[in-house]
GROMACS .gro file of C-alpha atoms in nm:
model
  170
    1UNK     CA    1  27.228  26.854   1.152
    2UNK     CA    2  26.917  26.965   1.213
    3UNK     CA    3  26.606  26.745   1.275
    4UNK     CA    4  26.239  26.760   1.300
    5UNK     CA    5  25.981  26.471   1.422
    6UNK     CA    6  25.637  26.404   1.319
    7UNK     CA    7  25.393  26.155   1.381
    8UNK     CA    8  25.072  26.299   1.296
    9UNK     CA    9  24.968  26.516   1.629
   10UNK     CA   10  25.156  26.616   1.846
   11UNK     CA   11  25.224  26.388   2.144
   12UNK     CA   12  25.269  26.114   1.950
   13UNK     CA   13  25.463  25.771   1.982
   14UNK     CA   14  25.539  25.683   1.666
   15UNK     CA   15  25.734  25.923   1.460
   16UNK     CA   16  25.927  25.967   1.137
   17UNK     CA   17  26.261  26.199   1.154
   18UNK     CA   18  26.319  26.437   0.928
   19UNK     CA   19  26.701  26.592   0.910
   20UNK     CA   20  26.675  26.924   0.734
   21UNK     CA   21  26.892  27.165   0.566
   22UNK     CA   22  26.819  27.544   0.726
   23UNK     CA   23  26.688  27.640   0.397
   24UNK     CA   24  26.479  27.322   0.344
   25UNK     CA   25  26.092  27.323   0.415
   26UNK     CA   26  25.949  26.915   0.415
   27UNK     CA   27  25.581  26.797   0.432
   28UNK     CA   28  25.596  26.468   0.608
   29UNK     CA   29  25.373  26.185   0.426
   30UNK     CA   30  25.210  26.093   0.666
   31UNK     CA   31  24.793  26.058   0.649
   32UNK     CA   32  24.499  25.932   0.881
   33UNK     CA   33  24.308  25.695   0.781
   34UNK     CA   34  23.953  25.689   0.980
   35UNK     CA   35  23.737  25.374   1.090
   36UNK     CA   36  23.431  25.359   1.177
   37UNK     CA   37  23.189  25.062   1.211
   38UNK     CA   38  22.920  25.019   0.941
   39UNK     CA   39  22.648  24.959   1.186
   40UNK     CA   40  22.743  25.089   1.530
   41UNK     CA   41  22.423  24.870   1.668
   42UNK     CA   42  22.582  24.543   1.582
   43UNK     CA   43  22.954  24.639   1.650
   44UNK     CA   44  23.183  24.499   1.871
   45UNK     CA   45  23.426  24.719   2.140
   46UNK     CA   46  23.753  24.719   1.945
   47UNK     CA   47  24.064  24.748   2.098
   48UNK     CA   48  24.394  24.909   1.994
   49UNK     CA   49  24.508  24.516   1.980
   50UNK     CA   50  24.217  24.409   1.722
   51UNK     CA   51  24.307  24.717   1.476
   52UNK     CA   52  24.664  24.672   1.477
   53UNK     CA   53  24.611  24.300   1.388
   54UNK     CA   54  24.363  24.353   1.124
   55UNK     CA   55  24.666  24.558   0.958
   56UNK     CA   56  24.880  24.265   1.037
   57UNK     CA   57  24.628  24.056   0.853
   58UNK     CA   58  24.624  24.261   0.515
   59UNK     CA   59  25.029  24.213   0.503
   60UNK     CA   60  25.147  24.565   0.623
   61UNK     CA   61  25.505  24.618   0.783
   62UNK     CA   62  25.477  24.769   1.114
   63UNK     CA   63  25.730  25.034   0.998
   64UNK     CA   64  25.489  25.228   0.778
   65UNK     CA   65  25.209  25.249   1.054
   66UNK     CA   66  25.234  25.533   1.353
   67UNK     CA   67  24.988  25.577   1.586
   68UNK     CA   68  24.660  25.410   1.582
   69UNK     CA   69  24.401  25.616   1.827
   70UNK     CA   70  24.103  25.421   1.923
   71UNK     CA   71  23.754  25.616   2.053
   72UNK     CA   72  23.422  25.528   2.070
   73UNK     CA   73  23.327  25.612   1.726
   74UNK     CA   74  23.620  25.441   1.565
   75UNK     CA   75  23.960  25.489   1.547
   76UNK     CA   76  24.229  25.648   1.356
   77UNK     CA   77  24.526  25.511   1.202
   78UNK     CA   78  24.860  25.733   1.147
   79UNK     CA   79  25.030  25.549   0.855
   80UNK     CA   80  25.235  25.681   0.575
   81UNK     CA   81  25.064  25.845   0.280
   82UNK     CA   82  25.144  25.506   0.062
   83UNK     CA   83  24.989  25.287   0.251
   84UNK     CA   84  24.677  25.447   0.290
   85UNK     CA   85  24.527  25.401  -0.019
   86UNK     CA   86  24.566  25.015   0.032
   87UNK     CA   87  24.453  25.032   0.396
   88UNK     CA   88  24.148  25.233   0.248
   89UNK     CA   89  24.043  24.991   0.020
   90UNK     CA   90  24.140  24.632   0.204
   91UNK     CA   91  23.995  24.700   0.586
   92UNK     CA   92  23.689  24.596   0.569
   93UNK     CA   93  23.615  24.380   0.849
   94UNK     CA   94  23.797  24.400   1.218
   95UNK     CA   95  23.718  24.063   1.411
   96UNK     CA   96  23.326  24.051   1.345
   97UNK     CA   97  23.276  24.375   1.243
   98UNK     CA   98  23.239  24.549   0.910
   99UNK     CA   99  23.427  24.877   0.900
  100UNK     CA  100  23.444  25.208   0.648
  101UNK     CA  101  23.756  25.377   0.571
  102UNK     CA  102  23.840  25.676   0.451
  103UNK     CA  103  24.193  25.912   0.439
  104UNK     CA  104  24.205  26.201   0.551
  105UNK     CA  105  24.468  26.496   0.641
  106UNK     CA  106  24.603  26.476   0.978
  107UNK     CA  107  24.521  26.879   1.002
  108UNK     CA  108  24.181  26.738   1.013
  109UNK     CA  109  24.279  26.484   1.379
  110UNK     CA  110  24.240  26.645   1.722
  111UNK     CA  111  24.315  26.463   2.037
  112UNK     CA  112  24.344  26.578   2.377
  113UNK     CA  113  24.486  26.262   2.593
  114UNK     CA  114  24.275  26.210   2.879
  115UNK     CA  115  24.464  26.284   3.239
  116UNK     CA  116  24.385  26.197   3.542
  117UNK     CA  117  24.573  26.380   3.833
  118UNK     CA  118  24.597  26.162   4.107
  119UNK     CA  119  24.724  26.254   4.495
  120UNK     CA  120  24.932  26.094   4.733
  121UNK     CA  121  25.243  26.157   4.985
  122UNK     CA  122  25.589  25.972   4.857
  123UNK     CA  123  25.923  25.921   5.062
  124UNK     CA  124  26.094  26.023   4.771
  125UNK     CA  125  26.025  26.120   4.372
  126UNK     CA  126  26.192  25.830   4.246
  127UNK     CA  127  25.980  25.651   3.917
  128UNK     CA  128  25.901  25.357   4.093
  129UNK     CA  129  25.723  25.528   4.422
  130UNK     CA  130  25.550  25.775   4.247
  131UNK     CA  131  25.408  25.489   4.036
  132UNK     CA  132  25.289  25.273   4.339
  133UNK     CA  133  25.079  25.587   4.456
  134UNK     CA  134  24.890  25.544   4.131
  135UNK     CA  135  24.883  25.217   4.055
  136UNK     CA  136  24.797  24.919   4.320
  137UNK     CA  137  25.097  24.710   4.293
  138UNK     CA  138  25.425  24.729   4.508
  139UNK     CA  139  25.756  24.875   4.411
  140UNK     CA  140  25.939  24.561   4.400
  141UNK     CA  141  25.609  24.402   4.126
  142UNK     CA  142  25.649  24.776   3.915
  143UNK     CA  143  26.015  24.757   3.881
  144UNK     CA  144  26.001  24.478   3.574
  145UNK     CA  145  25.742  24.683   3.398
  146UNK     CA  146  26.030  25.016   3.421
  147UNK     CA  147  26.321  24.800   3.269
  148UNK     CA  148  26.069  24.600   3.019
  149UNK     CA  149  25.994  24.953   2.863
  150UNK     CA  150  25.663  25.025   2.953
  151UNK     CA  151  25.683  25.343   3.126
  152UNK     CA  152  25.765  25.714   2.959
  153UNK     CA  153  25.797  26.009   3.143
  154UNK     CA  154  25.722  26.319   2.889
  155UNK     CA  155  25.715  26.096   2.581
  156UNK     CA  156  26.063  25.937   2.710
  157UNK     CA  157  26.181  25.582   2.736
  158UNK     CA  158  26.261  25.557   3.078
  159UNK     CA  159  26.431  25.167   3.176
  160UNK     CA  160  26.569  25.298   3.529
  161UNK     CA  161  26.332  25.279   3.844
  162UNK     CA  162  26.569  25.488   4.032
  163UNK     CA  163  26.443  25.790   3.772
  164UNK     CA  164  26.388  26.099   3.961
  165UNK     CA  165  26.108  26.315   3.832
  166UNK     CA  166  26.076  26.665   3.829
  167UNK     CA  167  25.754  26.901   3.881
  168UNK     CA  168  25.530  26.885   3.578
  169UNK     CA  169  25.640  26.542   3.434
  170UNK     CA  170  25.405  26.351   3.313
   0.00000   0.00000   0.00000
């Protein structure tokens, strides 16, 4: 069968599956819902961690959130078009600060991840030597981090150190 993924934008981590008939066109329901601090001179630097447990907080199943994209400004939170309206109305405070909400489309979300491209010489293009070029920590301390799931390679679940990684990966 055929199948189609969306999370919201493009690269993201968190996506529903849709498996389609040929003839079948679906709109996804998912929305954005955007937060922003009420008074940016008195707000705190949220993290990713303080959003996702303020959702926690108001009762919400992981399974209906995707995404959640923090910036300066805010941040915006992929959930599904059910939810939203709750989320909407119940955030209003994320450790000590008071937040706005409001839904949106997710036409109306850009984001560009940020890359840094970093340069170094390698014995070989396995996962785990390419990562201790760019991170300050020996193979041997990376290697639990591959197999605990914490490492993708083009949006991928990789678990094996011994990977080998082609030009372009990222």
């Amino acid at each position: 069968a055929r199948y189609e993924t969306y999370g919201g934008y493009e690269l993201s981590e968190r996506q529903m599956a849709a498996f389609l008939p040929d003839a079948l066109c679906f709109t996804y329901p998912v929305r954005a819902v955007h937060v922003s601090p009420v008074n940016k001179r008195f707000a705190e630097e949220l993290s990713h961690r303080d959003y996702l447990g303020s959702l926690m907080n108001l009762g919400i199943d992981r399974c209906k959130l995707g995404d959640i994209l923090v910036w300066e400004e805010g941040a915006v939170i992929f959930a599904k078009e059910e939810i939203c309206g709750y989320i909407a109305d119940n955030l209003t405070r994320i450790r000590h600060t008071s937040v706005n909400t409001s839904v949106q489309e997710t036409e109306d979300i850009t984001y560009t991840p940020r890359y840094e491209k970093l340069r170094g010489t390698v014995p070989s293009v396995r996962l785990d030597t390419v990562l201790s070029v760019c991170y300050p920590m020996s193979r041997s301390r990376l290697v639990p981090l591959i197999e605990s799931g914490k490492v993708f390679v083009n949006g991928k679940l990789i678990t094996s150190n011994g990977y080998h990684l082609k030009d372009g990966d990222i």
